[in-house]
Amino acid sequence: MIRKEWLRFKVFFHRFGLGFVVTALIIISIILSLSLWYNVSNPGRVDSLQDKQDSAKTLVGNKPIQALYDTDKVILNTKDDQKLIVNYRGSTNEISEKVYAWPLYEARRKVYSEKDYLKKLKQPNYVMLAYPDVVTGDIVDRDFESKTGLTSKAHINRILIPLNAKGEILFADDKRHQIYESQIAADVKPIKVNWGNNKINVNLFGKISNFKC
């Protein structure tokens, strides 16, 4: 029975198999020809796709180094505590647009004990912009219109800005308990930002090596 069915299949294949194969090849050839014709007759589409790929590569390649080392936390120092601003991105942009244009004298380095360093970090009426990791001073300096005097030898973890726009901007180095203090050189407008209601109390007390805010 099986042998008979096999013989029938062989006969069927010899009669029609070649025709099926040829037909399939013709259909594939037609599809490829139509695809080639479409691409040739629509060069704009191909160019558009290529332009998008090139643009994406250009954006990545030309991304400013400041964008790679941007602050990722905003902490508001009040009289009684410190508050982490949850929706920090809008606040950061609003602050930086004003502060980066302030006239500043070159920063002077001061070294503190751990206790005094923490005390400086939590002094009231300041807003703190914290980096996700240590950033060299020359990168921070590029953000400011004034020359802060910060060099690649300086390591900065956070920037403290006086809300009343008086006194000094502080560039803090957590590891060495150093603060680079840059005096504001002229009268500028106080910082007024809508912080919103999304604020969380944070605590920067303890050993420097243990806190991440």
One Martini backbone bead per residue (centre of mass of N, CA, C, O) as a GRO file, in nm:
protein
  213
    1MET     BB    1   0.061   0.061  -0.023
    2ILE     BB    2   0.300   0.250   0.018
    3ARG     BB    3   0.431   0.196  -0.258
    4LYS     BB    4   0.196   0.306  -0.427
    5GLU     BB    5   0.201   0.598  -0.318
    6TRP     BB    6   0.492   0.658  -0.397
    7LEU     BB    7   0.453   0.624  -0.703
    8ARG     BB    8   0.243   0.849  -0.734
    9PHE     BB    9   0.425   1.078  -0.636
   10LYS     BB   10   0.644   1.051  -0.852
   11VAL     BB   11   0.461   1.104  -1.092
   12PHE     BB   12   0.357   1.383  -1.001
   13PHE     BB   13   0.636   1.521  -0.983
   14HIS     BB   14   0.725   1.476  -1.279
   15ARG     BB   15   0.485   1.641  -1.401
   16PHE     BB   16   0.465   1.911  -1.174
   17GLY     BB   17   0.721   2.001  -1.015
   18LEU     BB   18   0.871   2.183  -1.216
   19GLY     BB   19   0.642   2.388  -1.244
   20PHE     BB   20   0.639   2.485  -0.952
   21VAL     BB   21   0.931   2.586  -0.937
   22VAL     BB   22   0.916   2.790  -1.169
   23THR     BB   23   0.683   2.958  -1.055
   24ALA     BB   24   0.825   3.044  -0.791
   25LEU     BB   25   1.065   3.188  -0.928
   26ILE     BB   26   0.897   3.398  -1.079
   27ILE     BB   27   0.764   3.532  -0.833
   28ILE     BB   28   1.026   3.617  -0.691
   29SER     BB   29   1.133   3.790  -0.926
   30ILE     BB   30   0.899   3.993  -0.930
   31ILE     BB   31   0.928   4.099  -0.640
   32LEU     BB   32   1.221   4.202  -0.668
   33SER     BB   33   1.168   4.395  -0.904
   34LEU     BB   34   0.957   4.574  -0.763
   35SER     BB   35   1.139   4.663  -0.529
   36LEU     BB   36   1.360   4.793  -0.701
   37TRP     BB   37   1.178   4.992  -0.853
   38TYR     BB   38   1.075   5.147  -0.602
   39ASN     BB   39   1.350   5.251  -0.498
   40VAL     BB   40   1.436   5.398  -0.760
   41SER     BB   41   1.158   5.576  -0.780
   42ASN     BB   42   1.225   5.636  -0.441
   43PRO     BB   43   1.484   5.803  -0.320
   44GLY     BB   44   1.371   5.968  -0.080
   45ARG     BB   45   1.322   5.732   0.115
   46VAL     BB   46   1.612   5.634   0.137
   47ASP     BB   47   1.733   5.907   0.223
   48SER     BB   48   1.562   5.939   0.478
   49LEU     BB   49   1.668   5.691   0.628
   50GLN     BB   50   1.965   5.777   0.619
   51ASP     BB   51   1.932   6.050   0.763
   52LYS     BB   52   1.829   5.932   1.031
   53GLN     BB   53   2.081   5.767   1.093
   54ASP     BB   54   2.284   6.004   1.079
   55SER     BB   55   2.148   6.182   1.295
   56ALA     BB   56   2.177   5.987   1.530
   57LYS     BB   57   2.487   5.976   1.522
   58THR     BB   58   2.533   6.283   1.556
   59LEU     BB   59   2.395   6.324   1.830
   60VAL     BB   60   2.581   6.135   1.987
   61GLY     BB   61   2.860   6.257   1.898
   62ASN     BB   62   2.759   6.576   1.980
   63LYS     BB   63   2.724   6.541   2.269
   64PRO     BB   64   2.757   6.711   2.532
   65ILE     BB   65   2.936   6.669   2.819
   66GLN     BB   66   2.729   6.802   3.012
   67ALA     BB   67   2.499   6.589   2.955
   68LEU     BB   68   2.668   6.353   3.100
   69TYR     BB   69   2.708   6.571   3.369
   70ASP     BB   70   2.437   6.595   3.511
   71THR     BB   71   2.218   6.676   3.727
   72ASP     BB   72   1.986   6.459   3.955
   73LYS     BB   73   1.950   6.667   4.207
   74VAL     BB   74   1.719   6.844   4.431
   75ILE     BB   75   1.795   7.044   4.727
   76LEU     BB   76   1.619   7.193   4.996
   77ASN     BB   77   1.717   7.439   5.226
   78THR     BB   78   1.596   7.481   5.533
   79LYS     BB   79   1.565   7.558   5.860
   80ASP     BB   80   1.483   7.240   5.947
   81ASP     BB   81   1.543   7.109   5.653
   82GLN     BB   82   1.549   6.867   5.385
   83LYS     BB   83   1.443   6.871   5.032
   84LEU     BB   84   1.337   6.660   4.788
   85ILE     BB   85   1.293   6.706   4.451
   86VAL     BB   86   1.115   6.521   4.239
   87ASN     BB   87   1.069   6.742   4.005
   88TYR     BB   88   1.378   6.839   3.898
   89ARG     BB   89   1.413   6.927   3.599
   90GLY     BB   90   1.267   7.200   3.593
   91SER     BB   91   1.431   7.325   3.826
   92THR     BB   92   1.713   7.302   3.706
   93ASN     BB   93   1.664   7.476   3.455
   94GLU     BB   94   1.571   7.733   3.604
   95ILE     BB   95   1.831   7.774   3.765
   96SER     BB   96   2.058   7.759   3.546
   97GLU     BB   97   1.966   8.001   3.370
   98LYS     BB   98   2.051   8.200   3.601
   99VAL     BB   99   2.324   8.114   3.743
  100TYR     BB  100   2.524   8.084   3.494
  101ALA     BB  101   2.510   8.420   3.463
  102TRP     BB  102   2.660   8.487   3.698
  103PRO     BB  103   2.877   8.685   3.861
  104LEU     BB  104   3.216   8.568   3.931
  105TYR     BB  105   3.451   8.470   4.135
  106GLU     BB  106   3.705   8.301   4.207
  107ALA     BB  107   3.763   8.018   4.358
  108ARG     BB  108   3.805   7.906   4.699
  109ARG     BB  109   3.975   7.684   4.895
  110LYS     BB  110   3.828   7.464   5.150
  111VAL     BB  111   3.889   7.286   5.451
  112TYR     BB  112   3.708   7.032   5.630
  113SER     BB  113   3.549   6.884   5.845
  114GLU     BB  114   3.302   6.665   5.853
  115LYS     BB  115   3.111   6.831   6.030
  116ASP     BB  116   3.142   7.108   5.879
  117TYR     BB  117   3.066   7.009   5.603
  118LEU     BB  118   2.772   6.926   5.670
  119LYS     BB  119   2.690   7.206   5.768
  120LYS     BB  120   2.722   7.342   5.490
  121LEU     BB  121   2.516   7.158   5.332
  122LYS     BB  122   2.262   7.250   5.548
  123GLN     BB  123   2.229   7.532   5.498
  124PRO     BB  124   2.011   7.768   5.478
  125ASN     BB  125   1.892   7.903   5.182
  126TYR     BB  126   1.956   7.656   4.992
  127VAL     BB  127   2.047   7.501   4.681
  128MET     BB  128   2.095   7.164   4.562
  129LEU     BB  129   2.318   7.027   4.318
  130ALA     BB  130   2.343   6.688   4.220
  131TYR     BB  131   2.556   6.444   4.132
  132PRO     BB  132   2.591   6.108   4.045
  133ASP     BB  133   2.896   6.196   4.017
  134VAL     BB  134   3.197   6.277   3.985
  135VAL     BB  135   3.328   6.605   3.887
  136THR     BB  136   3.517   6.801   3.716
  137GLY     BB  137   3.585   7.136   3.722
  138ASP     BB  138   3.603   7.200   3.413
  139ILE     BB  139   3.310   7.111   3.352
  140VAL     BB  140   3.166   7.308   3.541
  141ASP     BB  141   3.287   7.574   3.426
  142ARG     BB  142   3.139   7.565   3.141
  143ASP     BB  143   2.850   7.651   3.251
  144PHE     BB  144   2.983   7.920   3.311
  145GLU     BB  145   3.041   8.246   3.223
  146SER     BB  146   3.221   8.251   3.444
  147LYS     BB  147   3.526   8.222   3.600
  148THR     BB  148   3.594   7.989   3.859
  149GLY     BB  149   3.884   7.817   3.851
  150LEU     BB  150   3.819   7.540   3.779
  151THR     BB  151   3.969   7.224   3.759
  152SER     BB  152   4.064   6.895   3.702
  153LYS     BB  153   4.152   6.864   4.013
  154ALA     BB  154   3.867   6.906   4.075
  155HIS     BB  155   3.605   6.764   4.287
  156ILE     BB  156   3.252   6.731   4.213
  157ASN     BB  157   2.920   6.668   4.369
  158ARG     BB  158   2.817   6.971   4.446
  159ILE     BB  159   2.583   7.252   4.440
  160LEU     BB  160   2.554   7.568   4.614
  161ILE     BB  161   2.273   7.800   4.629
  162PRO     BB  162   2.165   8.107   4.695
  163LEU     BB  163   1.844   8.231   4.711
  164ASN     BB  164   1.936   8.548   4.756
  165ALA     BB  165   2.202   8.604   4.584
  166LYS     BB  166   2.411   8.586   4.829
  167GLY     BB  167   2.751   8.546   4.835
  168GLU     BB  168   2.800   8.197   4.776
  169ILE     BB  169   2.919   7.951   4.574
  170LEU     BB  170   2.922   7.593   4.617
  171PHE     BB  171   3.188   7.348   4.571
  172ALA     BB  172   3.168   7.002   4.642
  173ASP     BB  173   3.389   6.762   4.820
  174ASP     BB  174   3.336   6.468   4.976
  175LYS     BB  175   3.611   6.321   5.014
  176ARG     BB  176   3.786   6.596   5.116
  177HIS     BB  177   3.614   6.829   5.241
  178GLN     BB  178   3.572   7.035   5.004
  179ILE     BB  179   3.537   7.396   4.924
  180TYR     BB  180   3.440   7.597   4.654
  181GLU     BB  181   3.437   7.953   4.679
  182SER     BB  182   3.208   8.176   4.502
  183GLN     BB  183   3.173   8.497   4.458
  184ILE     BB  184   2.937   8.726   4.416
  185ALA     BB  185   2.993   9.020   4.209
  186ALA     BB  186   2.678   9.097   4.203
  187ASP     BB  187   2.371   9.204   4.160
  188VAL     BB  188   2.104   8.969   4.190
  189LYS     BB  189   1.843   8.778   4.153
  190PRO     BB  190   1.653   8.595   4.316
  191ILE     BB  191   1.538   8.275   4.371
  192LYS     BB  192   1.237   8.172   4.187
  193VAL     BB  193   1.063   7.868   4.255
  194ASN     BB  194   0.843   7.614   4.162
  195TRP     BB  195   0.844   7.323   4.356
  196GLY     BB  196   0.597   7.219   4.459
  197ASN     BB  197   0.466   6.919   4.637
  198ASN     BB  198   0.717   6.723   4.561
  199LYS     BB  199   0.847   6.645   4.873
  200ILE     BB  200   1.138   6.506   5.047
  201ASN     BB  201   1.278   6.405   5.319
  202VAL     BB  202   1.621   6.445   5.414
  203ASN     BB  203   1.950   6.293   5.516
  204LEU     BB  204   2.301   6.413   5.561
  205PHE     BB  205   2.380   6.249   5.785
  206GLY     BB  206   2.691   6.134   5.853
  207LYS     BB  207   2.883   5.973   5.656
  208ILE     BB  208   3.001   6.051   5.354
  209SER     BB  209   3.024   5.749   5.241
  210ASN     BB  210   2.691   5.698   5.292
  211PHE     BB  211   2.594   5.923   5.111
  212LYS     BB  212   2.385   6.003   4.795
  213CYS     BB  213   2.246   6.303   4.767
   0.00000   0.00000   0.00000
